[in-house]
mmCIF file of C-alpha atoms and ligand atoms in Angstrom:
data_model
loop_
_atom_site.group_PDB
_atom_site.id
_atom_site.type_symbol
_atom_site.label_atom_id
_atom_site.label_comp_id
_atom_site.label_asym_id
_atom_site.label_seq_id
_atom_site.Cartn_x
_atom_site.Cartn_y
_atom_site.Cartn_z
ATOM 1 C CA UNK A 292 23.115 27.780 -5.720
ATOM 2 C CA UNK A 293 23.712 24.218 -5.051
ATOM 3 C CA UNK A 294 25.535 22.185 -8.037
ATOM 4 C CA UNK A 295 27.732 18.784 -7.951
ATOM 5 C CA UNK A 296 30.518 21.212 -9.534
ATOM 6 C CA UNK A 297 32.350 21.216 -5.936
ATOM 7 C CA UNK A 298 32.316 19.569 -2.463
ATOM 8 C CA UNK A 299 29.886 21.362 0.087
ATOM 9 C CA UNK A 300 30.623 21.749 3.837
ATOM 10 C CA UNK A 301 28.174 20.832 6.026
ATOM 11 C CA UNK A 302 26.734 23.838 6.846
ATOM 12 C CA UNK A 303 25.926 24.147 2.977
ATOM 13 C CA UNK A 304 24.282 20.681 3.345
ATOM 14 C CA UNK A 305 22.349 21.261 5.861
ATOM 15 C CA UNK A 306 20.678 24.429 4.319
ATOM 16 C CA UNK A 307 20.210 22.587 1.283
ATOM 17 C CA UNK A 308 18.726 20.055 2.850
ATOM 18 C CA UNK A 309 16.306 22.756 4.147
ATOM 19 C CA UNK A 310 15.589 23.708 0.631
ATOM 20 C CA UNK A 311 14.866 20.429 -0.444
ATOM 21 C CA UNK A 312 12.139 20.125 2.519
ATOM 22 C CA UNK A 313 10.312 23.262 2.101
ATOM 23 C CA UNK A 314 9.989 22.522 -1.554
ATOM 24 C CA UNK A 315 8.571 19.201 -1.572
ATOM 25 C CA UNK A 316 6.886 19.326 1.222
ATOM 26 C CA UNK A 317 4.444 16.544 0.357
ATOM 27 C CA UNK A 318 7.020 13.539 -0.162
ATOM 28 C CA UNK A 319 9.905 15.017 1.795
ATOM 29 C CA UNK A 320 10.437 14.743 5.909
ATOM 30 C CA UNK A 321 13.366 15.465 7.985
ATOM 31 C CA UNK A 322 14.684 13.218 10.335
ATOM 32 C CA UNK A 323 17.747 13.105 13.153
ATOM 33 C CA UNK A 324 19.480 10.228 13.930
ATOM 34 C CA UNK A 325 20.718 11.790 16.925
ATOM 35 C CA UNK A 326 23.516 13.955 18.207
ATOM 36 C CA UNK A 327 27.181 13.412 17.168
ATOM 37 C CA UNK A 328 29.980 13.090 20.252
ATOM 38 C CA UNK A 329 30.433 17.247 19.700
ATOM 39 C CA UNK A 330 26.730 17.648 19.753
ATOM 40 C CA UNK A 331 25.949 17.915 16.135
ATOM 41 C CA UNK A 332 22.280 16.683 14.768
ATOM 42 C CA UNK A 333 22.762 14.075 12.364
ATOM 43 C CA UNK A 334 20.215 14.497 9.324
ATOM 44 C CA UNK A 335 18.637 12.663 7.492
ATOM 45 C CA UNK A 336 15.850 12.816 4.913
ATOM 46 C CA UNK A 337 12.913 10.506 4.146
ATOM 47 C CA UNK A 338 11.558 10.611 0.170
ATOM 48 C CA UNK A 339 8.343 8.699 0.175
ATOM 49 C CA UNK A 340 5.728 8.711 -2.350
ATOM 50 C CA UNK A 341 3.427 6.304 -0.641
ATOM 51 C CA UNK A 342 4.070 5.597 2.916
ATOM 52 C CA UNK A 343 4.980 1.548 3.661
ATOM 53 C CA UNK A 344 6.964 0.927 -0.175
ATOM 54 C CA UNK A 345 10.062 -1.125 0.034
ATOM 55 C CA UNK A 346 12.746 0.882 2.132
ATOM 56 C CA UNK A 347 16.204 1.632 1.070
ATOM 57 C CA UNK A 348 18.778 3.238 3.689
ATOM 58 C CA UNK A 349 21.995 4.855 2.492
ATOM 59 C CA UNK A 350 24.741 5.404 5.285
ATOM 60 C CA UNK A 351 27.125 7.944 3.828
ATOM 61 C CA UNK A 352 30.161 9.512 5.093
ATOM 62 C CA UNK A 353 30.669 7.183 7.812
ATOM 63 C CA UNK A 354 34.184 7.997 6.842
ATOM 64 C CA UNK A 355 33.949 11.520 6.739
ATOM 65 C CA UNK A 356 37.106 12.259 4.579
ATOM 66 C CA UNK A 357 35.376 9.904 1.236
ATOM 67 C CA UNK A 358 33.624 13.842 0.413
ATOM 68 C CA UNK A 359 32.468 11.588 -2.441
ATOM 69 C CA UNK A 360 29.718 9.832 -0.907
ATOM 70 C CA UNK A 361 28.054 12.842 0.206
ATOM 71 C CA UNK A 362 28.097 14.577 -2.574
ATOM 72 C CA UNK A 363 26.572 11.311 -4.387
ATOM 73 C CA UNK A 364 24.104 11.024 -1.986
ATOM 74 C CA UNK A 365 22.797 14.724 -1.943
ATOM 75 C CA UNK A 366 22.914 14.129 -6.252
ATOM 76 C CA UNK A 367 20.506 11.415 -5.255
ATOM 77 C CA UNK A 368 18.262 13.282 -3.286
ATOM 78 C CA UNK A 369 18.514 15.822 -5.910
ATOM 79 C CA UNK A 370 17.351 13.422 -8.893
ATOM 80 C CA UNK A 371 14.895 11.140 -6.967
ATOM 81 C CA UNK A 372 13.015 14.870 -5.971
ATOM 82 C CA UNK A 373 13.434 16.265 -9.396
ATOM 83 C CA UNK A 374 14.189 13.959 -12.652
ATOM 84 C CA UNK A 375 11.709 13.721 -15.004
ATOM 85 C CA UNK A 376 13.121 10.674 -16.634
ATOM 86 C CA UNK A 377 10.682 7.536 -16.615
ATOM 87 C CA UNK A 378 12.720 4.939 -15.036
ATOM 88 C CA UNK A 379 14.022 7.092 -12.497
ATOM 89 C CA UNK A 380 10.458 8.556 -11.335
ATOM 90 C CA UNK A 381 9.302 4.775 -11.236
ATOM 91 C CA UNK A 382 12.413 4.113 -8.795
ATOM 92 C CA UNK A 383 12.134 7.060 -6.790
ATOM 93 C CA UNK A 384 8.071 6.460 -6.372
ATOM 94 C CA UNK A 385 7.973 3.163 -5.797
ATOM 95 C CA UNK A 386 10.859 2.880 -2.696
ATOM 96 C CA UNK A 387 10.961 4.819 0.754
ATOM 97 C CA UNK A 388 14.317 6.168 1.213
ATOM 98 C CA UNK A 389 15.818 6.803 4.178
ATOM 99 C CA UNK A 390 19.074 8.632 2.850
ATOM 100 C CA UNK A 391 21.670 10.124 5.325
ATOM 101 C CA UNK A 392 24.348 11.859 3.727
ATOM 102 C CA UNK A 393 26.671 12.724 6.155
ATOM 103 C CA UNK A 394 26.572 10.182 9.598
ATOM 104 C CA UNK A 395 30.191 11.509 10.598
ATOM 105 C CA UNK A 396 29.141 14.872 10.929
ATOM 106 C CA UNK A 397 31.439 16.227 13.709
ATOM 107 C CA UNK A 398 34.681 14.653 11.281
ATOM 108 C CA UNK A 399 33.226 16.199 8.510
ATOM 109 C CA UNK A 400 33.960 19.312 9.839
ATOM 110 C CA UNK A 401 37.041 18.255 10.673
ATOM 111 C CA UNK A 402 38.168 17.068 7.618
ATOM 112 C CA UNK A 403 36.808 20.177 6.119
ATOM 113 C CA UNK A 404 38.993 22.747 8.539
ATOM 114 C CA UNK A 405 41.686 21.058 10.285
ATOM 115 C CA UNK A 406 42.663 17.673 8.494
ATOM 116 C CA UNK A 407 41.249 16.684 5.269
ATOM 117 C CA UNK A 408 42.604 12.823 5.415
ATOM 118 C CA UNK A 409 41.232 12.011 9.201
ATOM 119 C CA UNK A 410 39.140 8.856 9.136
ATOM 120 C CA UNK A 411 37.802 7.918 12.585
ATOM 121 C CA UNK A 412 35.778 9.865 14.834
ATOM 122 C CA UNK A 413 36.741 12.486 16.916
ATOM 123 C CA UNK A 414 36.017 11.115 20.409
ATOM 124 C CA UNK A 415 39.083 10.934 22.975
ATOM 125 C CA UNK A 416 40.233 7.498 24.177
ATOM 126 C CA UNK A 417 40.578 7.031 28.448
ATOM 127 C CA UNK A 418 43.029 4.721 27.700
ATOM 128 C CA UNK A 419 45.501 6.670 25.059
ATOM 129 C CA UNK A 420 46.619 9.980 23.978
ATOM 130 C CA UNK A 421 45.314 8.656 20.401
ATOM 131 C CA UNK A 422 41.927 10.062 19.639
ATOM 132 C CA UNK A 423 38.999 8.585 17.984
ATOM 133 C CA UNK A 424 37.760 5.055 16.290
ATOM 134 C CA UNK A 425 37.002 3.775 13.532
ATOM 135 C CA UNK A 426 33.087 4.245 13.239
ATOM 136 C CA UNK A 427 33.102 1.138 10.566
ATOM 137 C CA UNK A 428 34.508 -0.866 13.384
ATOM 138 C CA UNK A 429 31.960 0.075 16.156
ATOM 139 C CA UNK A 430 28.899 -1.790 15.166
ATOM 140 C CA UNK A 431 27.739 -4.907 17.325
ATOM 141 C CA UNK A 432 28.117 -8.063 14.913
ATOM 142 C CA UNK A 433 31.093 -9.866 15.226
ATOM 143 C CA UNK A 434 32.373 -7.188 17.225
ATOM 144 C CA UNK A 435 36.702 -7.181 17.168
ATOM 145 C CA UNK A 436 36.228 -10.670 16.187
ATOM 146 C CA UNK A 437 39.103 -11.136 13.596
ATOM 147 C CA UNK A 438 42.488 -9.121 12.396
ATOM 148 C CA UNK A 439 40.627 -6.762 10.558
ATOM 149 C CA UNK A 440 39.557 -4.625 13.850
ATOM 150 C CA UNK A 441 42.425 -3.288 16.255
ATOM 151 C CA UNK A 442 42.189 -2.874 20.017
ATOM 152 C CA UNK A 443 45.002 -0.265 20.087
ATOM 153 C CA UNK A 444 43.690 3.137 20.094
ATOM 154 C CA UNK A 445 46.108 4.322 17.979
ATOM 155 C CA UNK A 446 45.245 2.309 14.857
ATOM 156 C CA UNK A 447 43.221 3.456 11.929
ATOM 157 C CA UNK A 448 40.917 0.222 12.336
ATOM 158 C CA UNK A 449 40.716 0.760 16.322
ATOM 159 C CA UNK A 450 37.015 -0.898 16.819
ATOM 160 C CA UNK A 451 36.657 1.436 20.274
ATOM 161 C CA UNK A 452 36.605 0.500 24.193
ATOM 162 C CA UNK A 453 33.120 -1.565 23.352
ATOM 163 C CA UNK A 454 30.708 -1.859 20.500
ATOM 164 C CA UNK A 455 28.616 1.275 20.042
ATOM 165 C CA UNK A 456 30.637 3.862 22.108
ATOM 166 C CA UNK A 457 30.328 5.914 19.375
ATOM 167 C CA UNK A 458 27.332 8.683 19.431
ATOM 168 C CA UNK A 459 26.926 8.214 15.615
ATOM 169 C CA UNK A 460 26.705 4.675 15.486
ATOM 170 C CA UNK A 461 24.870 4.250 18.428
ATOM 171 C CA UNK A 462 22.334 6.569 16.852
ATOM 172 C CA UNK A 463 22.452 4.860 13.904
ATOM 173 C CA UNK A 464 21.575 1.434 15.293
ATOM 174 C CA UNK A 465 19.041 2.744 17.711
ATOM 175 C CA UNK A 466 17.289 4.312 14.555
ATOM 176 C CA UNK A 467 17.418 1.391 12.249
ATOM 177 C CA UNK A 468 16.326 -1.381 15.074
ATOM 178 C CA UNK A 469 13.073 0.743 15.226
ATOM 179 C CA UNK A 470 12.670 0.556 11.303
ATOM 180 C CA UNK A 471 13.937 -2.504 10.410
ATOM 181 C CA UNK A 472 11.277 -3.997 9.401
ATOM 182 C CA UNK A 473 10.202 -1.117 6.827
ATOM 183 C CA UNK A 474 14.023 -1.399 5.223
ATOM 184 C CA UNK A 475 14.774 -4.255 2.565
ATOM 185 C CA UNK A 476 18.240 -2.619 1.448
ATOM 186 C CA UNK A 477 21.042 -1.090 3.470
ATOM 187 C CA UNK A 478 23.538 0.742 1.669
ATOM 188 C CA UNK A 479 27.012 1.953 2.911
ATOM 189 C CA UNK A 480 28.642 4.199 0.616
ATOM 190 C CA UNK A 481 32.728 4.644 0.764
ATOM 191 C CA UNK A 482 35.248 5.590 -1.269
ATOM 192 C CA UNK A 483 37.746 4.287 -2.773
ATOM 193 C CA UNK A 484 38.403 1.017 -4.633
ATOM 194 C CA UNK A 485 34.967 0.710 -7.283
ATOM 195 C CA UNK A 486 33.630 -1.959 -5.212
ATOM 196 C CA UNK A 487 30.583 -3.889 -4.369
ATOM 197 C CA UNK A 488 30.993 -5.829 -0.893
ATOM 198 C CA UNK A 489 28.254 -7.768 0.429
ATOM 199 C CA UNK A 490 28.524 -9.914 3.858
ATOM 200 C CA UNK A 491 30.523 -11.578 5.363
ATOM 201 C CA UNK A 492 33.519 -9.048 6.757
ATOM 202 C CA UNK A 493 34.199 -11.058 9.709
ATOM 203 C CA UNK A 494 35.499 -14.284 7.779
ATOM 204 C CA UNK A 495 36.105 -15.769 4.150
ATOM 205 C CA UNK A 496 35.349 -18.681 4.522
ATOM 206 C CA UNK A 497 31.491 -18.623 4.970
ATOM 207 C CA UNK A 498 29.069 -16.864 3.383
ATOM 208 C CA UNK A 499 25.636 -15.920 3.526
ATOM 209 C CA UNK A 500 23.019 -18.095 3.094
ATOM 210 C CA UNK A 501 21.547 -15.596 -0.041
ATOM 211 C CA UNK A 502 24.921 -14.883 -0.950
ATOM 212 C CA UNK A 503 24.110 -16.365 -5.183
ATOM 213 C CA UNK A 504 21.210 -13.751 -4.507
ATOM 214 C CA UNK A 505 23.096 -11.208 -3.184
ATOM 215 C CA UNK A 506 25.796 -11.712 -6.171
ATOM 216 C CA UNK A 507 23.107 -11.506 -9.050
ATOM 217 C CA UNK A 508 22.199 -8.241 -7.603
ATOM 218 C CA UNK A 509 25.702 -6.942 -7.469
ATOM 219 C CA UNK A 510 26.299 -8.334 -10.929
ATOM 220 C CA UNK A 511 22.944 -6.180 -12.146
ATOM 221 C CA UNK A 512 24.858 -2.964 -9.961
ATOM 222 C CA UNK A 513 28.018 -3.025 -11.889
ATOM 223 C CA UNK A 514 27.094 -4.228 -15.708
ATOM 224 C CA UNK A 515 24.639 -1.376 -15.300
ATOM 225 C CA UNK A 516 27.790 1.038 -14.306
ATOM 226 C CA UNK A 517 30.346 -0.979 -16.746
ATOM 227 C CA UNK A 518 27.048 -0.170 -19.324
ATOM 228 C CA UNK A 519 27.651 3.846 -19.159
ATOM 229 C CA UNK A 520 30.111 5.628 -21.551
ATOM 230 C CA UNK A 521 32.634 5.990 -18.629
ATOM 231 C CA UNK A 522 32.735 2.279 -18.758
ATOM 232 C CA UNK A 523 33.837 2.170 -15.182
ATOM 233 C CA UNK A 524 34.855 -1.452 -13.827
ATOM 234 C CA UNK A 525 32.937 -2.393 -10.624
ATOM 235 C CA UNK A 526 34.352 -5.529 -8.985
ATOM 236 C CA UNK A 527 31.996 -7.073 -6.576
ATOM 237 C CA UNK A 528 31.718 -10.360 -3.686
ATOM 238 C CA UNK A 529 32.194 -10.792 -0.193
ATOM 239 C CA UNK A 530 34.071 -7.926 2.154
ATOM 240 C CA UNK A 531 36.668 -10.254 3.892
ATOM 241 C CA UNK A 532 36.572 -12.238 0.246
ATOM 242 C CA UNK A 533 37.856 -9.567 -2.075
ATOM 243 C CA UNK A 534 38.893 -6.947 0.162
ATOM 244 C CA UNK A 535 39.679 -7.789 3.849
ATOM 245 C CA UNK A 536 38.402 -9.261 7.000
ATOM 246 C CA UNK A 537 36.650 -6.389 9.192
ATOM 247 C CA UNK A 538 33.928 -6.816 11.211
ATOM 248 C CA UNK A 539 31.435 -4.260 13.018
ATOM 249 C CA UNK A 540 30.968 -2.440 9.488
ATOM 250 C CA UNK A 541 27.344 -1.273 8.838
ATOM 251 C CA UNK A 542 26.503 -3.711 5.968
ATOM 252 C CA UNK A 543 27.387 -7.131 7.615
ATOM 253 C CA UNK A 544 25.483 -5.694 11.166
ATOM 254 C CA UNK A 545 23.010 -4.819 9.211
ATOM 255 C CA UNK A 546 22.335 -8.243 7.796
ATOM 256 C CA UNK A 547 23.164 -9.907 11.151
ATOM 257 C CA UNK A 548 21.345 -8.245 13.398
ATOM 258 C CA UNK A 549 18.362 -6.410 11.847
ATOM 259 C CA UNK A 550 17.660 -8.915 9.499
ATOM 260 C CA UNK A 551 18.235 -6.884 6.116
ATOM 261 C CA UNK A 552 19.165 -9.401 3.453
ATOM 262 C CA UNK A 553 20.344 -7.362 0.676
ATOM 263 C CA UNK A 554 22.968 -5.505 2.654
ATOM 264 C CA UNK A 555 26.299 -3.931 0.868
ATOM 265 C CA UNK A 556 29.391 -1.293 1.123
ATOM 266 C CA UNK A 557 29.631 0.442 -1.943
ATOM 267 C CA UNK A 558 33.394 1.588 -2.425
ATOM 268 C CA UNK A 559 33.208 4.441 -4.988
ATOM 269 C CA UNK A 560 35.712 5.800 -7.200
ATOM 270 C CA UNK A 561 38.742 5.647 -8.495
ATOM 271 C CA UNK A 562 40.860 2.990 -8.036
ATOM 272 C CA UNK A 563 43.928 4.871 -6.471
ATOM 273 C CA UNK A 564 44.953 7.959 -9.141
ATOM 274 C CA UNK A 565 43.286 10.327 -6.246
ATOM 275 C CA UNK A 566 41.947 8.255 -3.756
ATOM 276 C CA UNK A 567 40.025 10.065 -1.268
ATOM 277 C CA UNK A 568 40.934 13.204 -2.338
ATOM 278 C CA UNK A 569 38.567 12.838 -5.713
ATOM 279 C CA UNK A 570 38.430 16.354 -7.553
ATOM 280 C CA UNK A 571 35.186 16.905 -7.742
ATOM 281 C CA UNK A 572 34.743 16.962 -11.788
ATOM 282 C CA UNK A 573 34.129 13.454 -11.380
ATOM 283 C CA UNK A 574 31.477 14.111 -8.422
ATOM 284 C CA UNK A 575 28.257 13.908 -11.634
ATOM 285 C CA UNK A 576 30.219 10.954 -13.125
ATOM 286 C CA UNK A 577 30.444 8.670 -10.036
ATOM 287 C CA UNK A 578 26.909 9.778 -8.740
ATOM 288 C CA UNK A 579 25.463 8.694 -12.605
ATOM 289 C CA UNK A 580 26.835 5.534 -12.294
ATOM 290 C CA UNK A 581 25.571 5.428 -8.393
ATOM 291 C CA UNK A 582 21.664 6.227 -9.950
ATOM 292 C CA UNK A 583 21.797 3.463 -12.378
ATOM 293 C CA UNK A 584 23.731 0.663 -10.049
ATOM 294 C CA UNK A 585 21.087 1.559 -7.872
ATOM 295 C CA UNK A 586 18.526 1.064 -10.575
ATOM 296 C CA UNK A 587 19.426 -2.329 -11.834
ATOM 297 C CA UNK A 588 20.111 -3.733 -8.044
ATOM 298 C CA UNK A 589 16.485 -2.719 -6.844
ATOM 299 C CA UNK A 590 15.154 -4.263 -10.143
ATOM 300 C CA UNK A 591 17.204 -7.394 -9.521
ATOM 301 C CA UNK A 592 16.181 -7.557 -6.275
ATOM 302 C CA UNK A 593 13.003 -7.362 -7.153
ATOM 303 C CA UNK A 594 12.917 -10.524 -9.174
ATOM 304 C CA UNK A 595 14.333 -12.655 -6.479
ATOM 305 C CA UNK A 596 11.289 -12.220 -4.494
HETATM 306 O O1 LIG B 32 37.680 -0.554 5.772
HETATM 307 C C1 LIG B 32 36.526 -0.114 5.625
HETATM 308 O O2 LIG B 32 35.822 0.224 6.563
HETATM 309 C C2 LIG B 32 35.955 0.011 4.219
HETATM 310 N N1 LIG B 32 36.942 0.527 3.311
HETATM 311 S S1 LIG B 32 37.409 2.092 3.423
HETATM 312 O O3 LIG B 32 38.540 2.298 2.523
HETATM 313 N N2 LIG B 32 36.234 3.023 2.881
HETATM 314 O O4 LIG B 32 37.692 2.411 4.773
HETATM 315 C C3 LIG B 32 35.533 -1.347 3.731
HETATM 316 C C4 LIG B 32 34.644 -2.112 4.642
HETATM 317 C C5 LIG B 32 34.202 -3.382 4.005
HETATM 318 N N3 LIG B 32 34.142 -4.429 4.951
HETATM 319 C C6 LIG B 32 33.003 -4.770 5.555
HETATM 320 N N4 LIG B 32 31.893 -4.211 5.217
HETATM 321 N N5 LIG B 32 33.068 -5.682 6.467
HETATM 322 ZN ZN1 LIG B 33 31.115 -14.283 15.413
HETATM 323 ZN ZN1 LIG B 34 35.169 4.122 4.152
#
């Protein structure tokens, strides 16, 4: 049976998923983003309790080799379907989530069979022998704007021939334009660094116009996390502030262009010991802390009106 005691491949996601939908048939509906560049569906699954509740979307595995955010999100899925803790059945009931935990599902495989550390997409370049792009590069906002994006085809950060040419995040941005207005919180999950990263990616030296908001709600996400006996240290403020200038990630097109003002890339554990290659005993760990971040942001959130 399913368990968060190893990393599943995506065929073992998908069935689960299945499971999941047949047995909560009521609050449970599948959705697909669309098909990947090798003609994959990409999943996703709706949880709603009552229809027209504040919507959260989680993008995970846009870099299909962080198997962490996956497995976090399925763990998600898993407790929002199933706790029977208070403050968790409050959460789960009172949000619609749109949760899609693999969006780099052709990679996945990839990274599952042929090369576990491969972290753009799969689709060959006209232009160069180098294949793929980075699919948190792609988006349209602020397209290739700064340093942080490459036009060679042969760099990890290549943003691709144009914004969008990739299946996946084509689908994804075709999806979310439709629902926009039903979604009050994107979230991107990565791994690694333990970070919170809210817009801008394109440039440090502006920042949102909610960015005090969109710190007290990051601040909420990682005391919450520092609050559990792991005692894990999330650091948290602007992408190109704390981390790096990149631009056409999820987050920051997500708060340009379809309006959604609390908008961050969640960088999961560790800090560097294993990287991407996390073993997956700390899979429960990092998706406990994930549950109650996610807790305190929406209830921060919440109070900023
Ligand atoms: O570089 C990335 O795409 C993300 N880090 S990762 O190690 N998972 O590849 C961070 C993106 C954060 N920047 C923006 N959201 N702009
Ligand atoms: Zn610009
Ligand atoms: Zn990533």
């Amino acid at each position: 049976t399913f368990g968060w005691t190893r990393y599943y491949n995506l065929a073992e996601i998908d069935a689960w998923l299945d499971t999941m939908l047949a047995a909560y048939p009521d609050v449970t509906s599948g959705f697909v983003l669309g098909q990947s560049y090798e003609g994959r569906d990409i999943r996703g699954l709706l949880i709603s309790y009552k229809w027209g509740n504040p919507g959260v979307f989680i993008e995970s595995n846009i870099h299909a080799r962080e198997w962490i955010t996956s497995a976090t999100a399925t763990w998600l899925i898993n407790e929002l379907l199933t706790s029977k803790d208070e403050l968790v059945r409050e959460l789960a009931e009172s949000h619609d989530w749109y949760i899609v935990p693999v969006l780099n599902v052709d990679v996945f495989v990839y990274t599952h069979e042929t090369d576990r550390l491969w972290r753009k997409t799969r689709q060959p370049s006209r232009i160069s022998d180098c294949v793929g792009v980075d699919p948190n590069r792609n988006y349209d906002s602020h397209w290739m704007e700064n340093g942080g994006a490459s036009s060679n085809p042969c760099d990890e950060t290549y943003a691709g021939p144009q914004p969008f040419s990739e299946p996946e995040i084509k689908a994804m941005s075709d999806f979310v334009s439709i629902l926009k207005d039903k979604i009050n919180v994107m979230l991107a999950f990565h791994s690694y660094s333990q970070l919170l990263l809210s817009p801008y990616g394109h440039t440090a030296e502006e920042f949102p116009e909610n960015y005090a908001d969109l710190m007290q709600v990051a601040k909420a996400y990682s005391d919450a996390v520092h609050q559990l006996p792991y005692g894990t240290i999330y650091k948290y403020g602007s992408s190109a502030g704390i981390l790096y200038p990149a631009s056409g990630a999820t987050n920051d097109w997500a708060y340009n262009e379809q309006d959604i003002k609390i908008s961050y890339t969640i960088e999961f554990r560790d800090t560097g010991n294993f990287g991407f290659v996390l073993p997956a005993a700390f899979i429960k760990p990092n998706a406990e802390e994930t549950l109650i971040g996610i807790m305190a942001l929406l209830a921060e959130s919440k109070k900023l009106g």
